Short mmCIF file of N, CA and C in Angstrom, two decimals:
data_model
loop_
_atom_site.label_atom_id
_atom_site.label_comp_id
_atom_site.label_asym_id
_atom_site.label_seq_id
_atom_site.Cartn_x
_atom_site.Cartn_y
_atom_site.Cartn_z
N UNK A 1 47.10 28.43 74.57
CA UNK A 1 48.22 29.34 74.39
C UNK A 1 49.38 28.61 73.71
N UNK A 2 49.92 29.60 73.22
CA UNK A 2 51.27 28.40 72.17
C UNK A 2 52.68 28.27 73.29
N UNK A 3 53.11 27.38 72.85
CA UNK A 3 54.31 27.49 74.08
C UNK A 3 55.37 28.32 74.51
N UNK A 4 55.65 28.30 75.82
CA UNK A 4 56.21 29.52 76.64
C UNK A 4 57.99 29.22 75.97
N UNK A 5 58.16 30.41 75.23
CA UNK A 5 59.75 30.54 75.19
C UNK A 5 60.61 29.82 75.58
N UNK A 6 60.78 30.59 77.21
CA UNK A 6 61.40 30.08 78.72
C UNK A 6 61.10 29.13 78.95
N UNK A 7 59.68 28.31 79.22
CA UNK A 7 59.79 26.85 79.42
C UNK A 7 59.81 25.69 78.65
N UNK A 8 59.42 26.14 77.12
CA UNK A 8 59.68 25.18 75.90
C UNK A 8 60.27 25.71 74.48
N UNK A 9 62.06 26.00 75.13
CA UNK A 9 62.16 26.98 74.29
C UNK A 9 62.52 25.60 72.49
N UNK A 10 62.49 24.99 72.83
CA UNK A 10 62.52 24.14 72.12
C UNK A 10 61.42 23.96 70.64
N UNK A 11 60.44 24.53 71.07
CA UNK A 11 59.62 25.02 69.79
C UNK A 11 60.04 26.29 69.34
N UNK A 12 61.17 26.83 69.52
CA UNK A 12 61.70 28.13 68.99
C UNK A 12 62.91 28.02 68.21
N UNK A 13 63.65 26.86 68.92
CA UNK A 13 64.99 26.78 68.29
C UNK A 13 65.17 26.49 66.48
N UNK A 14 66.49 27.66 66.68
CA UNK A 14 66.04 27.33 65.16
C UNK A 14 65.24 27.78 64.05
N UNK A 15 64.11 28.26 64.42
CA UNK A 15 62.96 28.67 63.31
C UNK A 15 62.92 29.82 62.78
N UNK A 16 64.41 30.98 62.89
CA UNK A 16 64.42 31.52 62.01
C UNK A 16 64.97 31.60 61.05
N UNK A 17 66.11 30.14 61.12
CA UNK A 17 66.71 29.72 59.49
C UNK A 17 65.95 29.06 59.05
N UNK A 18 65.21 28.03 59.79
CA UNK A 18 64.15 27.13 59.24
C UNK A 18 62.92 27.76 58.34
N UNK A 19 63.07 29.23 58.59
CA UNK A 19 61.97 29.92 58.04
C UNK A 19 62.58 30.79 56.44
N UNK A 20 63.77 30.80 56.52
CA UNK A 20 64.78 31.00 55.53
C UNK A 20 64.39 29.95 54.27
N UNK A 21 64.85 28.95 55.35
CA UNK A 21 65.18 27.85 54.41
C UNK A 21 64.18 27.36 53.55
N UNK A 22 62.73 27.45 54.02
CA UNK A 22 61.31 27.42 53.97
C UNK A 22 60.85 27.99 52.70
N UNK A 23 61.38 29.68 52.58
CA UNK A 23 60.76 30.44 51.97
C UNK A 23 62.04 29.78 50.76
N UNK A 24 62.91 29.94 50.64
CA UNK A 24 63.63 29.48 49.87
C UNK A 24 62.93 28.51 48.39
N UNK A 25 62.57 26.74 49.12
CA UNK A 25 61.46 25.89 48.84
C UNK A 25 60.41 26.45 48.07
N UNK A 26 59.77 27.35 49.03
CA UNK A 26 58.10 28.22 48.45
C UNK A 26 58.79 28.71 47.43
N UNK A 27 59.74 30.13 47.39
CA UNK A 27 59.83 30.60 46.06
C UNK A 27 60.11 30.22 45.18
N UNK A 28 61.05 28.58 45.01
CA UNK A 28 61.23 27.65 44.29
C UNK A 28 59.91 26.81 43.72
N UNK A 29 59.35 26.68 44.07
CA UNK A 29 57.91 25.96 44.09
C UNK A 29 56.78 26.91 42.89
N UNK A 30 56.98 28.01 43.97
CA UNK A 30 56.16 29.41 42.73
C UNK A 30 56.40 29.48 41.44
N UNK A 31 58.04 29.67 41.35
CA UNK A 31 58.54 29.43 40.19
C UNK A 31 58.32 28.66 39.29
N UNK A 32 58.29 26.95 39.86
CA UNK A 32 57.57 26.00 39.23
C UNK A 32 56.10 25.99 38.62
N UNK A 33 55.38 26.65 39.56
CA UNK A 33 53.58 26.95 39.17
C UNK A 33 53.98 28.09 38.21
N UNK A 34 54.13 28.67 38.03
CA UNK A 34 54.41 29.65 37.84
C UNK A 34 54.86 29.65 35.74
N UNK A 35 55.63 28.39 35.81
CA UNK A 35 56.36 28.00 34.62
C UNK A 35 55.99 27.57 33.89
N UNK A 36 54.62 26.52 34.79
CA UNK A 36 53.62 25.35 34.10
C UNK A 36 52.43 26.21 33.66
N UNK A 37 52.07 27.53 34.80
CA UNK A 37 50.86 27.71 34.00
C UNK A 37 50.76 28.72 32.55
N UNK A 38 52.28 28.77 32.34
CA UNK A 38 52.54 30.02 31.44
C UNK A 38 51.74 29.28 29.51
N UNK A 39 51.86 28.27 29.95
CA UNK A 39 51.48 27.84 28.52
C UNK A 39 49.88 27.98 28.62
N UNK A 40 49.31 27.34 29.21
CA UNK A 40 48.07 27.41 29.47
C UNK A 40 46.96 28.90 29.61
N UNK A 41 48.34 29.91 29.38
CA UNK A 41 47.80 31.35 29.00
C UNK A 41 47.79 31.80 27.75
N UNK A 42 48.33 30.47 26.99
CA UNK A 42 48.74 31.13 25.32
C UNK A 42 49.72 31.63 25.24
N UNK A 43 50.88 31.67 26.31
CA UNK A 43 52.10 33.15 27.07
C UNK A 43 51.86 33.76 26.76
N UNK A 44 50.26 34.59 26.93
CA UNK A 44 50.25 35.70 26.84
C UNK A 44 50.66 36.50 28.44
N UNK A 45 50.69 35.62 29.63
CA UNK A 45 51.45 35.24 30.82
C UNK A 45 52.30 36.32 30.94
N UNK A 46 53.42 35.91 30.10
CA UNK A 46 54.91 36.49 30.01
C UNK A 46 54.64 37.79 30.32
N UNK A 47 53.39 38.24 29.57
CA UNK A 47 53.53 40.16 29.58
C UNK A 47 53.13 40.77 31.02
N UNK A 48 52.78 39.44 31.85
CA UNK A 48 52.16 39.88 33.11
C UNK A 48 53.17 38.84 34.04
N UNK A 49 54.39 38.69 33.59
CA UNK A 49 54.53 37.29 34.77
C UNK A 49 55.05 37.96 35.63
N UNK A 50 55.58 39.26 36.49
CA UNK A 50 55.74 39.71 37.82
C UNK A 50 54.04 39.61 38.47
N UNK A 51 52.85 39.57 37.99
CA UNK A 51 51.50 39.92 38.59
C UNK A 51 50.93 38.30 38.36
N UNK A 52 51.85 37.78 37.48
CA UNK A 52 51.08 36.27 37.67
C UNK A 52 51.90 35.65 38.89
N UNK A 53 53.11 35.94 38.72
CA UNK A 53 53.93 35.22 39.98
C UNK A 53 53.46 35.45 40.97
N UNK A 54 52.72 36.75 41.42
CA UNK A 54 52.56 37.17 42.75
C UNK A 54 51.20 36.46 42.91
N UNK A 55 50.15 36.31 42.20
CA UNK A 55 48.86 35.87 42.42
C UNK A 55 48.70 34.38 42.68
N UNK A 56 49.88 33.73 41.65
CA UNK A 56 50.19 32.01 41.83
C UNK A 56 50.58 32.30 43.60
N UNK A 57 51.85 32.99 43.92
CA UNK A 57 52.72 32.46 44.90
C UNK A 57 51.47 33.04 46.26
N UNK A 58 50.48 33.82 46.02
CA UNK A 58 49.24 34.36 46.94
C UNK A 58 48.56 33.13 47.31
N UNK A 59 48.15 32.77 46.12
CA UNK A 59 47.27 31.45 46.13
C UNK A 59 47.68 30.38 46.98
N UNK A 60 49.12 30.00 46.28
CA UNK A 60 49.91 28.73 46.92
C UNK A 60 49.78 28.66 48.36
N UNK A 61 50.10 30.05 48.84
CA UNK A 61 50.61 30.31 50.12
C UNK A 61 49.31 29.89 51.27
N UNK A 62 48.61 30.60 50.52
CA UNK A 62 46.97 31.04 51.08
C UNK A 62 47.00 29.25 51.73
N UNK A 63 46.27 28.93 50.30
CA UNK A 63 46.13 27.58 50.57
C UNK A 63 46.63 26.33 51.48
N UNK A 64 47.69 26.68 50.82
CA UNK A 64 48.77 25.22 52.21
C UNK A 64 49.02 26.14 53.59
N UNK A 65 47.93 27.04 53.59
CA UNK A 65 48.82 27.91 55.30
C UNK A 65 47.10 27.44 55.49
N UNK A 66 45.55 27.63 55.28
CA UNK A 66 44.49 27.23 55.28
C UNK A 66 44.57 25.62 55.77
N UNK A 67 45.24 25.11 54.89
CA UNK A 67 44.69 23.73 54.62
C UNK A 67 45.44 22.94 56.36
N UNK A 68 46.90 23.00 56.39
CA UNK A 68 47.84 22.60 57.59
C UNK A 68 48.58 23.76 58.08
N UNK A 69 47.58 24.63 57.97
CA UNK A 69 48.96 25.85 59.10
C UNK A 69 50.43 26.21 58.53
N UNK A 70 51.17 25.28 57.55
CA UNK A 70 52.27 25.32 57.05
C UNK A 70 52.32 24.97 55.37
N UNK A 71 53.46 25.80 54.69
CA UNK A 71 53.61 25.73 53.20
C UNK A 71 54.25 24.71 52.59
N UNK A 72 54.08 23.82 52.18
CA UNK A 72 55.25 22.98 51.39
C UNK A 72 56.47 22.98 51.68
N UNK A 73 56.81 24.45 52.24
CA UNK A 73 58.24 24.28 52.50
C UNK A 73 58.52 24.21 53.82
N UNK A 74 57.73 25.00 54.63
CA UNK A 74 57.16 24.93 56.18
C UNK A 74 57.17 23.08 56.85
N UNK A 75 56.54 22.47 55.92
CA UNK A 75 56.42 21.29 56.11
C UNK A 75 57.70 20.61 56.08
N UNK A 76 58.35 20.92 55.07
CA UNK A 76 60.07 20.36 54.39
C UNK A 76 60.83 20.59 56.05
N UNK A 77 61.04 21.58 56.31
CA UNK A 77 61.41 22.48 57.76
C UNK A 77 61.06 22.07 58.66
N UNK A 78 59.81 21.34 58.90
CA UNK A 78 59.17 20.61 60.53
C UNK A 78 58.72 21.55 61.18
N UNK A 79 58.36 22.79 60.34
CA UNK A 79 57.49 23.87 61.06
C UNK A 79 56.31 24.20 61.06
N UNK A 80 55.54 24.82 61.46
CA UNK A 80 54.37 25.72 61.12
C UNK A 80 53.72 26.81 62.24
N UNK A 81 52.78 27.57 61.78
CA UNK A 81 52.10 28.54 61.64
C UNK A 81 51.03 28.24 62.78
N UNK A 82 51.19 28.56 64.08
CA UNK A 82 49.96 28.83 65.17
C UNK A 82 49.25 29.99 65.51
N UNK A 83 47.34 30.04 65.46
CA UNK A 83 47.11 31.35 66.39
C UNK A 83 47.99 31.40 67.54
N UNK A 84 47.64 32.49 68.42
CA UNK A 84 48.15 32.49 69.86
C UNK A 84 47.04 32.02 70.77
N UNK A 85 46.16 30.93 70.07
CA UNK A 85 45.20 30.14 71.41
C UNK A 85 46.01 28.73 70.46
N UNK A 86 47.00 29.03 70.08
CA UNK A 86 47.73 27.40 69.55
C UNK A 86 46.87 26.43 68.93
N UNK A 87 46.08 27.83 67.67
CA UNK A 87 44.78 26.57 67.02
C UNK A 87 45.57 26.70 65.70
N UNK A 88 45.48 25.72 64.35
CA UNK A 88 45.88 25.90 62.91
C UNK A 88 45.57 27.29 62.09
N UNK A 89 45.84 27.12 61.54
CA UNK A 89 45.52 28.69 60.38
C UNK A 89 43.91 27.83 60.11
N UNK A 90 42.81 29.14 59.71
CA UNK A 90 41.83 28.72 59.39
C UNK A 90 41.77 29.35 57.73
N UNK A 91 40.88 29.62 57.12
CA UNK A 91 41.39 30.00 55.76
C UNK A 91 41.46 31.90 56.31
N UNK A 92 40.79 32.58 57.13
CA UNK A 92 40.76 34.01 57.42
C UNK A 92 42.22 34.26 57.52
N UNK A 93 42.65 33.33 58.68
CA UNK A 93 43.87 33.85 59.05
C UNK A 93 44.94 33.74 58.27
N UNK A 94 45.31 32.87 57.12
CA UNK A 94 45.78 32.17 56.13
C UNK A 94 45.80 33.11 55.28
N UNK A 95 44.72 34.09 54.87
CA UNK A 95 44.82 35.27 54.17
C UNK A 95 45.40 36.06 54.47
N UNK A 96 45.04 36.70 55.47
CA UNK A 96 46.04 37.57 56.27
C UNK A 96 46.89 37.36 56.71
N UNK A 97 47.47 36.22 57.09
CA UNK A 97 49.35 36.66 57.27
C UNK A 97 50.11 36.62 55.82
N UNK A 98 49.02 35.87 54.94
CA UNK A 98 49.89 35.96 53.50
C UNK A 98 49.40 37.52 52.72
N UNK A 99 48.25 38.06 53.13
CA UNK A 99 48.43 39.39 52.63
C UNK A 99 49.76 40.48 53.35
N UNK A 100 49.56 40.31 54.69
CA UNK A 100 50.59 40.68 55.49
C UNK A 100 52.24 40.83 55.15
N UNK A 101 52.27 39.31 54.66
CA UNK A 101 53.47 38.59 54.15
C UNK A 101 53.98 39.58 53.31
N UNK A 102 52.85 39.36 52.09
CA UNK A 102 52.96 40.04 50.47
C UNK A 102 52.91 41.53 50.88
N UNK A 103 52.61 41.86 51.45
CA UNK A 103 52.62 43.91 51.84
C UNK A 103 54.46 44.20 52.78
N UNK A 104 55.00 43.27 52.97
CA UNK A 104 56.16 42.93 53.80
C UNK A 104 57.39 43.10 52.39
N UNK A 105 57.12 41.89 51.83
CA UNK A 105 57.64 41.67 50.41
C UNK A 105 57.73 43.19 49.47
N UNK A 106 56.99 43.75 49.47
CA UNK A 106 56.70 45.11 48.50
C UNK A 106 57.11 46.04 49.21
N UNK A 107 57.75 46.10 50.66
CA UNK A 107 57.88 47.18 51.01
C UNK A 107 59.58 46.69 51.73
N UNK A 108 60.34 46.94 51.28
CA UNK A 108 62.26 46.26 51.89
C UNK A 108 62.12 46.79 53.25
N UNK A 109 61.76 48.07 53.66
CA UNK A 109 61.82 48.33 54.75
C UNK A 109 60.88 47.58 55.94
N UNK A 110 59.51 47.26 55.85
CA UNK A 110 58.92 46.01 56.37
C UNK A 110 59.70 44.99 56.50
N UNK A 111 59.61 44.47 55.78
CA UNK A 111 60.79 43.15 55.14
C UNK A 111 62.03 43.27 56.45
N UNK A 112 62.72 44.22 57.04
CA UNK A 112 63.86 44.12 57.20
C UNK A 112 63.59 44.08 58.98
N UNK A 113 62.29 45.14 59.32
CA UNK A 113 61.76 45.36 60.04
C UNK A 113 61.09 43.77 60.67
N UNK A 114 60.92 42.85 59.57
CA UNK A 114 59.94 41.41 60.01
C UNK A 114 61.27 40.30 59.86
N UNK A 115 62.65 40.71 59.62
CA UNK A 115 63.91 39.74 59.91
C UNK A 115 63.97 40.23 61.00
N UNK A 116 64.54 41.28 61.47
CA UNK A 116 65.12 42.33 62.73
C UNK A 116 63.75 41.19 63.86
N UNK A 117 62.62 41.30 63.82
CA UNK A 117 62.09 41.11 64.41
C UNK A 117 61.64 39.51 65.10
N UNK A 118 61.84 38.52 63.77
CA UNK A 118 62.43 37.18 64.02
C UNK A 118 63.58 36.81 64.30
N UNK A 119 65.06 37.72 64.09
CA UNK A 119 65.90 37.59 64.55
C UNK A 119 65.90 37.79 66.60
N UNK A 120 64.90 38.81 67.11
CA UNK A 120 65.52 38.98 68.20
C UNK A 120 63.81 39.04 68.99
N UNK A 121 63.56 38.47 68.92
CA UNK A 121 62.02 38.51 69.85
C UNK A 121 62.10 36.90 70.19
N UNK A 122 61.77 36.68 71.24
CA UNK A 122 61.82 35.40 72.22
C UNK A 122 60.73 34.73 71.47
N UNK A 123 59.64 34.92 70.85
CA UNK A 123 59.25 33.59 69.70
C UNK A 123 59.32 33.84 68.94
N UNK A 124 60.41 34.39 68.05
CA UNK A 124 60.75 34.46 66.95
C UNK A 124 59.78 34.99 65.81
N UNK A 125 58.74 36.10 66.04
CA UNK A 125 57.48 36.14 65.34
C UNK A 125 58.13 37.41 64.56
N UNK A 126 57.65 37.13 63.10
CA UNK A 126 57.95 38.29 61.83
C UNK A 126 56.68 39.59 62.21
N UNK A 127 56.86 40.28 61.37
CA UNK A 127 55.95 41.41 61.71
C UNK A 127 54.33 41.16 61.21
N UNK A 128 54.48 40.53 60.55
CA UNK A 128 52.97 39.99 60.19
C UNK A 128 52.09 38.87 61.65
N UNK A 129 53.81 38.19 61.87
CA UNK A 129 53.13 37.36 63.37
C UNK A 129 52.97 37.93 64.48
N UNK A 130 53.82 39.42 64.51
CA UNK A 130 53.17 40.62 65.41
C UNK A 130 51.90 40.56 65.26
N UNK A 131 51.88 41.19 64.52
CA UNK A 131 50.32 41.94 64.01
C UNK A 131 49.02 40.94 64.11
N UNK A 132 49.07 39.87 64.16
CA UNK A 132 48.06 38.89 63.81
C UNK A 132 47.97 38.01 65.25
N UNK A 133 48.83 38.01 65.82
CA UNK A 133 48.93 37.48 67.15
C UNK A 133 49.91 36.03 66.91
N UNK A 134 50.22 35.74 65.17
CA UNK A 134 50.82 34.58 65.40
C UNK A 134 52.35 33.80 65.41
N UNK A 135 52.52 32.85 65.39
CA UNK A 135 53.50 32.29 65.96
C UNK A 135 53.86 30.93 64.94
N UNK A 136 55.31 31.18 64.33
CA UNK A 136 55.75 29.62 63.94
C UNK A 136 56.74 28.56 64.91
N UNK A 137 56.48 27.96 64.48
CA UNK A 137 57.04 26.80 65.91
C UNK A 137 57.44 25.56 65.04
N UNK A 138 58.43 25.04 65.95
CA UNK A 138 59.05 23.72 65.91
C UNK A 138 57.65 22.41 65.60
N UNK A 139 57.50 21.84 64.55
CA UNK A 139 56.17 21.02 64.52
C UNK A 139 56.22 19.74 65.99
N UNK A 140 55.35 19.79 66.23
CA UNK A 140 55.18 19.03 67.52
C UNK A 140 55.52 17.14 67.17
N UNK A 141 55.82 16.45 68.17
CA UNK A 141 56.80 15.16 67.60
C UNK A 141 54.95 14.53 67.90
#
């Protein structure tokens, strides 16, 4: 089980600017992939770069949430990404909170619904970490 609020609220503190600050990094990062692979399309890119950005920043996400539970920027932050039996992202679950994520993103009202919801829920879980059972946390020392 991942840790109790009330008795370790200490893996909570914090992690919903840390998760700010996080995504911040990632979308900075996307941008970067994002910039490099435009040549390597011929820019023919450009005519698609809202559908390339989203598929780079899918990928990125996928991957570094698969590989360590946490994104590049997650990592920057000292955070990451637990089931609720407090195991790593495997690549299944890694898909789905980043499809989750990306269906959050496309819809403002989700989106506002998955702050509202890290703002005031005792582990701080977005609506995708509703839905999935999971949980970001303070990275363990």
């Amino acid at each position: 089980m991942t840790p109790d609020p009330e008795l370790q609220p200490q893996f909570y503190d914090g992690v919903p600017t840390k998760r700010l600050l996080a995504w911040g990094v990632d979308t900075l990062i996307t941008v970067v992939l994002t910039l490099v692979v435009i040549p390597f399309t011929a820019f023919i890119g450009l005519f698609f770069l809202p559908l390339l950005y989203l598929l780079l920043g899918f990928a990125y996400r996928t991957v570094t949430l698969s590989r360590s539970s946490a994104t590049w920027g997650m990592q920057l932050m000292a955070i990451e990404l637990r089931t609720r039996d407090d195991n790593r992202f495997d690549l299944p679950t890694a898909f789905l909170h980043t499809a989750g994520y990306t269906v959050s993103l496309a819809m403002p009202l989700l989106q506002l619904i998955s702050i509202v919801l890290m703002l005031s829920t005792e582990r701080r879980q977005g609506l995708s970490d509703h839905v999935l059972g999971t949980v970001a946390l303070n990275r363990r020392a």
